[in-house]
């Protein structure tokens, strides 16, 4: 796993060093930063596989840093927050984070979440199968699971791994209504919980905004109220 490089950004050195220690023990290459600006400098020079961002950073906070990352990068982002407020969690998801963990946390749980996000992110890089099951092409929308690329009307759509997974699952089952619970279990691979529907809804909104920006279409992903989401054939 030495080619997997992870950025840890936390202004509390003892936490940053602890996280770094646990991840290094798993043979990840870890870069530790204590400010958002240091992290941005790393982004310019280092190909990263995942970032772990503390919300409460001096100067530019973790939310603002996540927004900057999402302007040009799709690798998974995990937010760390000292507040258990649902607002913090929703804010993190809204700006493009893939997961969040509340302080204090068990370092082993963080490592498990990191591995889960990396598995999800690399799921689409296994090569195109002979029958081209890694490529979906319809209505001007092209999704290539082997390269993790998405275009609509030849315009690229930059998607995070979770957004890509949601879109792929909806397109693969186009014409069918997929419930929030089904999407959550399929994409996150975790047990559905009370806030799972909100988590799915936030990512669906991101997808619609990105698709609309690239194509002017906002009706590709349809909401079937009280049931779930679908993409028409």
PDB file of C-alpha atoms in Angstrom:
ATOM      1  CA  UNK A   1       0.000   0.000   0.000  1.00  0.00           C
ATOM      2  CA  UNK A   2       3.030   2.275  -0.110  1.00  0.00           C
ATOM      3  CA  UNK A   3       1.643   4.024  -3.185  1.00  0.00           C
ATOM      4  CA  UNK A   4      -1.399   5.210  -1.222  1.00  0.00           C
ATOM      5  CA  UNK A   5      -0.725   8.695   0.117  1.00  0.00           C
ATOM      6  CA  UNK A   6      -2.964  10.247   2.765  1.00  0.00           C
ATOM      7  CA  UNK A   7      -3.092  13.854   3.936  1.00  0.00           C
ATOM      8  CA  UNK A   8      -3.926  14.494   7.607  1.00  0.00           C
ATOM      9  CA  UNK A   9      -4.766  18.092   8.533  1.00  0.00           C
ATOM     10  CA  UNK A  10      -5.277  18.904  12.216  1.00  0.00           C
ATOM     11  CA  UNK A  11      -3.968  21.800  14.292  1.00  0.00           C
ATOM     12  CA  UNK A  12      -3.647  19.572  17.368  1.00  0.00           C
ATOM     13  CA  UNK A  13      -0.246  17.882  16.904  1.00  0.00           C
ATOM     14  CA  UNK A  14      -1.032  15.059  19.323  1.00  0.00           C
ATOM     15  CA  UNK A  15      -4.108  14.072  17.296  1.00  0.00           C
ATOM     16  CA  UNK A  16      -2.394  14.499  13.934  1.00  0.00           C
ATOM     17  CA  UNK A  17       0.573  12.436  15.115  1.00  0.00           C
ATOM     18  CA  UNK A  18      -1.687   9.716  16.570  1.00  0.00           C
ATOM     19  CA  UNK A  19      -3.646   9.401  13.329  1.00  0.00           C
ATOM     20  CA  UNK A  20      -0.408   9.389  11.354  1.00  0.00           C
ATOM     21  CA  UNK A  21       1.002   6.618  13.543  1.00  0.00           C
ATOM     22  CA  UNK A  22      -2.003   4.339  13.073  1.00  0.00           C
ATOM     23  CA  UNK A  23      -2.112   4.909   9.318  1.00  0.00           C
ATOM     24  CA  UNK A  24       1.639   4.456   8.939  1.00  0.00           C
ATOM     25  CA  UNK A  25       1.313   1.136  10.760  1.00  0.00           C
ATOM     26  CA  UNK A  26      -1.027   0.110   7.945  1.00  0.00           C
ATOM     27  CA  UNK A  27       1.737   0.936   5.423  1.00  0.00           C
ATOM     28  CA  UNK A  28       0.118   4.128   4.123  1.00  0.00           C
ATOM     29  CA  UNK A  29       2.301   7.114   3.268  1.00  0.00           C
ATOM     30  CA  UNK A  30       1.065   9.931   5.511  1.00  0.00           C
ATOM     31  CA  UNK A  31       1.602  13.687   5.118  1.00  0.00           C
ATOM     32  CA  UNK A  32       0.750  15.744   8.200  1.00  0.00           C
ATOM     33  CA  UNK A  33      -0.229  19.413   8.087  1.00  0.00           C
ATOM     34  CA  UNK A  34      -1.365  21.738  10.845  1.00  0.00           C
ATOM     35  CA  UNK A  35      -2.960  24.491   8.745  1.00  0.00           C
ATOM     36  CA  UNK A  36      -5.119  24.652   5.631  1.00  0.00           C
ATOM     37  CA  UNK A  37      -2.464  26.589   3.740  1.00  0.00           C
ATOM     38  CA  UNK A  38       0.113  23.872   4.362  1.00  0.00           C
ATOM     39  CA  UNK A  39      -2.421  21.373   3.046  1.00  0.00           C
ATOM     40  CA  UNK A  40      -3.046  23.410  -0.104  1.00  0.00           C
ATOM     41  CA  UNK A  41       0.694  23.497  -0.739  1.00  0.00           C
ATOM     42  CA  UNK A  42       0.801  19.698  -0.506  1.00  0.00           C
ATOM     43  CA  UNK A  43      -2.077  19.426  -2.956  1.00  0.00           C
ATOM     44  CA  UNK A  44      -0.026  21.263  -5.553  1.00  0.00           C
ATOM     45  CA  UNK A  45       2.913  18.896  -5.297  1.00  0.00           C
ATOM     46  CA  UNK A  46       1.631  15.516  -4.131  1.00  0.00           C
ATOM     47  CA  UNK A  47      -0.775  13.012  -5.744  1.00  0.00           C
ATOM     48  CA  UNK A  48      -3.075  12.059  -2.874  1.00  0.00           C
ATOM     49  CA  UNK A  49      -5.433   9.134  -2.409  1.00  0.00           C
ATOM     50  CA  UNK A  50      -7.430  10.505   0.550  1.00  0.00           C
ATOM     51  CA  UNK A  51      -7.545  13.452   2.960  1.00  0.00           C
ATOM     52  CA  UNK A  52      -8.573  13.654   6.614  1.00  0.00           C
ATOM     53  CA  UNK A  53      -9.523  17.204   7.618  1.00  0.00           C
ATOM     54  CA  UNK A  54     -10.238  18.659  11.035  1.00  0.00           C
ATOM     55  CA  UNK A  55     -13.113  21.155  10.954  1.00  0.00           C
ATOM     56  CA  UNK A  56     -11.625  23.586  13.492  1.00  0.00           C
ATOM     57  CA  UNK A  57      -8.453  24.818  11.805  1.00  0.00           C
ATOM     58  CA  UNK A  58      -6.847  28.235  12.325  1.00  0.00           C
ATOM     59  CA  UNK A  59      -7.440  30.709   9.512  1.00  0.00           C
ATOM     60  CA  UNK A  60      -9.199  28.735   6.796  1.00  0.00           C
ATOM     61  CA  UNK A  61     -11.339  26.068   8.487  1.00  0.00           C
ATOM     62  CA  UNK A  62     -11.806  22.482   7.354  1.00  0.00           C
ATOM     63  CA  UNK A  63     -15.058  23.223   5.532  1.00  0.00           C
ATOM     64  CA  UNK A  64     -13.410  25.920   3.405  1.00  0.00           C
ATOM     65  CA  UNK A  65     -10.442  23.633   2.758  1.00  0.00           C
ATOM     66  CA  UNK A  66     -12.774  20.857   1.636  1.00  0.00           C
ATOM     67  CA  UNK A  67     -14.441  23.263  -0.806  1.00  0.00           C
ATOM     68  CA  UNK A  68     -11.034  24.173  -2.261  1.00  0.00           C
ATOM     69  CA  UNK A  69     -10.131  20.504  -2.630  1.00  0.00           C
ATOM     70  CA  UNK A  70     -13.391  19.742  -4.403  1.00  0.00           C
ATOM     71  CA  UNK A  71     -12.697  22.403  -7.035  1.00  0.00           C
ATOM     72  CA  UNK A  72     -10.126  20.146  -8.679  1.00  0.00           C
ATOM     73  CA  UNK A  73      -9.895  16.802  -6.839  1.00  0.00           C
ATOM     74  CA  UNK A  74     -12.207  13.812  -6.418  1.00  0.00           C
ATOM     75  CA  UNK A  75     -10.304  11.686  -3.885  1.00  0.00           C
ATOM     76  CA  UNK A  76     -12.243  10.796  -0.687  1.00  0.00           C
ATOM     77  CA  UNK A  77     -12.358  13.317   2.150  1.00  0.00           C
ATOM     78  CA  UNK A  78     -13.102  12.410   5.771  1.00  0.00           C
ATOM     79  CA  UNK A  79     -13.969  15.260   8.153  1.00  0.00           C
ATOM     80  CA  UNK A  80     -13.130  15.258  11.870  1.00  0.00           C
ATOM     81  CA  UNK A  81     -15.329  17.416  14.080  1.00  0.00           C
ATOM     82  CA  UNK A  82     -15.280  18.092  17.821  1.00  0.00           C
ATOM     83  CA  UNK A  83     -19.016  18.828  17.693  1.00  0.00           C
ATOM     84  CA  UNK A  84     -21.648  16.129  17.393  1.00  0.00           C
ATOM     85  CA  UNK A  85     -24.176  18.538  15.900  1.00  0.00           C
ATOM     86  CA  UNK A  86     -26.012  17.173  12.874  1.00  0.00           C
ATOM     87  CA  UNK A  87     -25.491  20.599  11.298  1.00  0.00           C
ATOM     88  CA  UNK A  88     -21.730  20.040  11.164  1.00  0.00           C
ATOM     89  CA  UNK A  89     -22.231  16.628   9.602  1.00  0.00           C
ATOM     90  CA  UNK A  90     -24.696  17.904   7.009  1.00  0.00           C
ATOM     91  CA  UNK A  91     -22.416  20.862   6.230  1.00  0.00           C
ATOM     92  CA  UNK A  92     -19.502  18.516   5.630  1.00  0.00           C
ATOM     93  CA  UNK A  93     -21.516  16.332   3.273  1.00  0.00           C
ATOM     94  CA  UNK A  94     -22.970  19.360   1.520  1.00  0.00           C
ATOM     95  CA  UNK A  95     -19.551  20.731   0.585  1.00  0.00           C
ATOM     96  CA  UNK A  96     -18.302  17.414  -0.732  1.00  0.00           C
ATOM     97  CA  UNK A  97     -16.955  15.351   2.177  1.00  0.00           C
ATOM     98  CA  UNK A  98     -17.460  11.597   1.897  1.00  0.00           C
ATOM     99  CA  UNK A  99     -17.529  10.720   5.592  1.00  0.00           C
ATOM    100  CA  UNK A 100     -17.198  12.279   9.038  1.00  0.00           C
ATOM    101  CA  UNK A 101     -16.116  11.223  12.497  1.00  0.00           C
ATOM    102  CA  UNK A 102     -16.780  12.966  15.806  1.00  0.00           C
ATOM    103  CA  UNK A 103     -13.982  13.634  18.290  1.00  0.00           C
ATOM    104  CA  UNK A 104     -12.984  11.918  20.471  1.00  0.00           C
ATOM    105  CA  UNK A 105     -12.794   8.906  18.179  1.00  0.00           C
ATOM    106  CA  UNK A 106     -11.280   5.452  18.199  1.00  0.00           C
ATOM    107  CA  UNK A 107      -8.225   5.497  15.883  1.00  0.00           C
ATOM    108  CA  UNK A 108      -9.064   1.953  14.769  1.00  0.00           C
ATOM    109  CA  UNK A 109     -12.492   3.130  13.606  1.00  0.00           C
ATOM    110  CA  UNK A 110     -10.852   5.918  11.608  1.00  0.00           C
ATOM    111  CA  UNK A 111      -8.493   3.419   9.985  1.00  0.00           C
ATOM    112  CA  UNK A 112     -11.485   1.221   9.097  1.00  0.00           C
ATOM    113  CA  UNK A 113     -13.284   4.184   7.531  1.00  0.00           C
ATOM    114  CA  UNK A 114     -10.167   5.136   5.577  1.00  0.00           C
ATOM    115  CA  UNK A 115      -9.907   1.614   4.164  1.00  0.00           C
ATOM    116  CA  UNK A 116     -13.613   1.607   3.283  1.00  0.00           C
ATOM    117  CA  UNK A 117     -13.297   4.903   1.397  1.00  0.00           C
ATOM    118  CA  UNK A 118     -10.201   3.704  -0.452  1.00  0.00           C
ATOM    119  CA  UNK A 119     -11.956   0.483  -1.474  1.00  0.00           C
ATOM    120  CA  UNK A 120     -14.864   2.512  -2.783  1.00  0.00           C
ATOM    121  CA  UNK A 121     -12.567   4.893  -4.654  1.00  0.00           C
ATOM    122  CA  UNK A 122     -10.610   2.107  -6.364  1.00  0.00           C
ATOM    123  CA  UNK A 123     -13.622  -0.031  -7.205  1.00  0.00           C
ATOM    124  CA  UNK A 124     -13.743   1.540 -10.654  1.00  0.00           C
ATOM    125  CA  UNK A 125     -10.127   0.987 -11.684  1.00  0.00           C
ATOM    126  CA  UNK A 126     -10.109  -2.761 -12.288  1.00  0.00           C
ATOM    127  CA  UNK A 127     -10.095  -2.553 -16.083  1.00  0.00           C
ATOM    128  CA  UNK A 128     -12.809  -2.884 -18.697  1.00  0.00           C
ATOM    129  CA  UNK A 129     -14.322  -6.352 -18.916  1.00  0.00           C
ATOM    130  CA  UNK A 130     -14.622  -8.041 -22.324  1.00  0.00           C
ATOM    131  CA  UNK A 131     -18.363  -7.385 -22.528  1.00  0.00           C
ATOM    132  CA  UNK A 132     -17.832  -3.726 -21.605  1.00  0.00           C
ATOM    133  CA  UNK A 133     -19.853  -3.912 -18.372  1.00  0.00           C
ATOM    134  CA  UNK A 134     -17.782  -1.017 -17.064  1.00  0.00           C
ATOM    135  CA  UNK A 135     -19.233   1.416 -19.591  1.00  0.00           C
ATOM    136  CA  UNK A 136     -22.733   2.909 -19.631  1.00  0.00           C
ATOM    137  CA  UNK A 137     -23.730   5.117 -22.557  1.00  0.00           C
ATOM    138  CA  UNK A 138     -27.221   6.495 -23.079  1.00  0.00           C
ATOM    139  CA  UNK A 139     -28.960   9.808 -23.729  1.00  0.00           C
ATOM    140  CA  UNK A 140     -25.672  11.702 -24.024  1.00  0.00           C
ATOM    141  CA  UNK A 141     -24.467  10.433 -20.644  1.00  0.00           C
ATOM    142  CA  UNK A 142     -21.318   8.296 -20.657  1.00  0.00           C
ATOM    143  CA  UNK A 143     -19.981   6.698 -17.473  1.00  0.00           C
ATOM    144  CA  UNK A 144     -16.752   4.722 -17.588  1.00  0.00           C
ATOM    145  CA  UNK A 145     -16.135   2.725 -14.444  1.00  0.00           C
ATOM    146  CA  UNK A 146     -12.637   1.687 -15.557  1.00  0.00           C
ATOM    147  CA  UNK A 147     -11.392   5.289 -15.680  1.00  0.00           C
ATOM    148  CA  UNK A 148     -13.841   6.864 -13.221  1.00  0.00           C
ATOM    149  CA  UNK A 149     -14.840   9.366 -15.897  1.00  0.00           C
ATOM    150  CA  UNK A 150     -18.258  10.812 -16.561  1.00  0.00           C
ATOM    151  CA  UNK A 151     -19.341  13.028 -19.447  1.00  0.00           C
ATOM    152  CA  UNK A 152     -22.696  14.383 -20.533  1.00  0.00           C
ATOM    153  CA  UNK A 153     -23.044  15.724 -24.060  1.00  0.00           C
ATOM    154  CA  UNK A 154     -19.223  15.454 -24.243  1.00  0.00           C
ATOM    155  CA  UNK A 155     -18.829  17.777 -21.246  1.00  0.00           C
ATOM    156  CA  UNK A 156     -16.810  16.283 -18.345  1.00  0.00           C
ATOM    157  CA  UNK A 157     -18.531  15.973 -14.965  1.00  0.00           C
ATOM    158  CA  UNK A 158     -16.092  15.816 -12.040  1.00  0.00           C
ATOM    159  CA  UNK A 159     -17.534  13.371  -9.481  1.00  0.00           C
ATOM    160  CA  UNK A 160     -16.365  12.135  -6.105  1.00  0.00           C
ATOM    161  CA  UNK A 161     -16.248   8.329  -5.636  1.00  0.00           C
ATOM    162  CA  UNK A 162     -19.557   8.354  -3.758  1.00  0.00           C
ATOM    163  CA  UNK A 163     -21.270  10.562  -6.345  1.00  0.00           C
ATOM    164  CA  UNK A 164     -19.941   8.314  -9.107  1.00  0.00           C
ATOM    165  CA  UNK A 165     -21.185   5.213  -7.301  1.00  0.00           C
ATOM    166  CA  UNK A 166     -24.673   6.674  -6.816  1.00  0.00           C
ATOM    167  CA  UNK A 167     -24.924   7.712 -10.472  1.00  0.00           C
ATOM    168  CA  UNK A 168     -23.631   4.360 -11.671  1.00  0.00           C
ATOM    169  CA  UNK A 169     -26.150   2.457  -9.544  1.00  0.00           C
ATOM    170  CA  UNK A 170     -29.058   4.613 -10.740  1.00  0.00           C
ATOM    171  CA  UNK A 171     -27.996   4.320 -14.390  1.00  0.00           C
ATOM    172  CA  UNK A 172     -27.419   0.591 -14.117  1.00  0.00           C
ATOM    173  CA  UNK A 173     -30.988   0.274 -12.848  1.00  0.00           C
ATOM    174  CA  UNK A 174     -32.516   3.010 -14.995  1.00  0.00           C
ATOM    175  CA  UNK A 175     -36.272   2.932 -15.229  1.00  0.00           C
ATOM    176  CA  UNK A 176     -36.492   1.500 -11.700  1.00  0.00           C
ATOM    177  CA  UNK A 177     -37.113   3.452  -8.505  1.00  0.00           C
ATOM    178  CA  UNK A 178     -34.262   2.940  -6.015  1.00  0.00           C
ATOM    179  CA  UNK A 179     -35.018   3.802  -2.400  1.00  0.00           C
ATOM    180  CA  UNK A 180     -32.688   5.853  -0.214  1.00  0.00           C
ATOM    181  CA  UNK A 181     -32.115   2.789   1.927  1.00  0.00           C
ATOM    182  CA  UNK A 182     -31.139   0.699  -1.100  1.00  0.00           C
ATOM    183  CA  UNK A 183     -28.757   3.398  -2.319  1.00  0.00           C
ATOM    184  CA  UNK A 184     -27.197   3.819   1.111  1.00  0.00           C
ATOM    185  CA  UNK A 185     -26.624   0.092   1.593  1.00  0.00           C
ATOM    186  CA  UNK A 186     -25.282  -0.316  -1.928  1.00  0.00           C
ATOM    187  CA  UNK A 187     -23.028   2.753  -2.053  1.00  0.00           C
ATOM    188  CA  UNK A 188     -21.864   3.115   1.534  1.00  0.00           C
ATOM    189  CA  UNK A 189     -21.933  -0.589   2.293  1.00  0.00           C
ATOM    190  CA  UNK A 190     -23.149   0.107   5.816  1.00  0.00           C
ATOM    191  CA  UNK A 191     -26.263  -0.495   7.884  1.00  0.00           C
ATOM    192  CA  UNK A 192     -28.953   2.082   7.154  1.00  0.00           C
ATOM    193  CA  UNK A 193     -29.623   4.562   9.972  1.00  0.00           C
ATOM    194  CA  UNK A 194     -32.090   7.399  10.666  1.00  0.00           C
ATOM    195  CA  UNK A 195     -29.945  10.063   9.010  1.00  0.00           C
ATOM    196  CA  UNK A 196     -29.065   7.911   6.009  1.00  0.00           C
ATOM    197  CA  UNK A 197     -31.825   9.420   3.893  1.00  0.00           C
ATOM    198  CA  UNK A 198     -30.467  12.931   4.432  1.00  0.00           C
ATOM    199  CA  UNK A 199     -26.983  11.752   3.524  1.00  0.00           C
ATOM    200  CA  UNK A 200     -28.241  10.294   0.244  1.00  0.00           C
ATOM    201  CA  UNK A 201     -30.325  13.415  -0.464  1.00  0.00           C
ATOM    202  CA  UNK A 202     -27.308  15.719  -0.080  1.00  0.00           C
ATOM    203  CA  UNK A 203     -25.238  13.684  -2.537  1.00  0.00           C
ATOM    204  CA  UNK A 204     -28.130  13.495  -5.009  1.00  0.00           C
ATOM    205  CA  UNK A 205     -28.310  17.283  -4.856  1.00  0.00           C
ATOM    206  CA  UNK A 206     -24.588  17.517  -5.623  1.00  0.00           C
ATOM    207  CA  UNK A 207     -25.048  15.232  -8.611  1.00  0.00           C
ATOM    208  CA  UNK A 208     -27.908  17.300  -9.984  1.00  0.00           C
ATOM    209  CA  UNK A 209     -25.950  20.518  -9.599  1.00  0.00           C
ATOM    210  CA  UNK A 210     -22.907  19.109 -11.401  1.00  0.00           C
ATOM    211  CA  UNK A 211     -24.981  17.585 -14.195  1.00  0.00           C
ATOM    212  CA  UNK A 212     -26.899  20.836 -14.608  1.00  0.00           C
ATOM    213  CA  UNK A 213     -23.681  22.841 -14.743  1.00  0.00           C
ATOM    214  CA  UNK A 214     -22.298  20.596 -17.492  1.00  0.00           C
ATOM    215  CA  UNK A 215     -25.451  20.126 -19.546  1.00  0.00           C
ATOM    216  CA  UNK A 216     -28.202  22.446 -18.360  1.00  0.00           C
ATOM    217  CA  UNK A 217     -30.255  19.393 -17.375  1.00  0.00           C
ATOM    218  CA  UNK A 218     -31.589  19.015 -13.860  1.00  0.00           C
ATOM    219  CA  UNK A 219     -34.243  16.396 -14.586  1.00  0.00           C
ATOM    220  CA  UNK A 220     -31.924  13.452 -15.263  1.00  0.00           C
ATOM    221  CA  UNK A 221     -32.247  12.164 -11.693  1.00  0.00           C
ATOM    222  CA  UNK A 222     -35.897  12.182 -10.709  1.00  0.00           C
ATOM    223  CA  UNK A 223     -37.304  12.089  -7.192  1.00  0.00           C
ATOM    224  CA  UNK A 224     -40.278   9.800  -6.608  1.00  0.00           C
ATOM    225  CA  UNK A 225     -41.599  11.343  -3.425  1.00  0.00           C
ATOM    226  CA  UNK A 226     -41.876   8.936  -0.528  1.00  0.00           C
ATOM    227  CA  UNK A 227     -40.236   6.150  -2.538  1.00  0.00           C
ATOM    228  CA  UNK A 228     -36.766   7.055  -3.840  1.00  0.00           C
ATOM    229  CA  UNK A 229     -34.908   8.107  -7.001  1.00  0.00           C
ATOM    230  CA  UNK A 230     -34.744   6.986 -10.601  1.00  0.00           C
ATOM    231  CA  UNK A 231     -33.289   7.717 -14.001  1.00  0.00           C
ATOM    232  CA  UNK A 232     -35.629   7.127 -16.938  1.00  0.00           C
ATOM    233  CA  UNK A 233     -34.673   4.715 -19.709  1.00  0.00           C
TER     234      UNK A 233
END
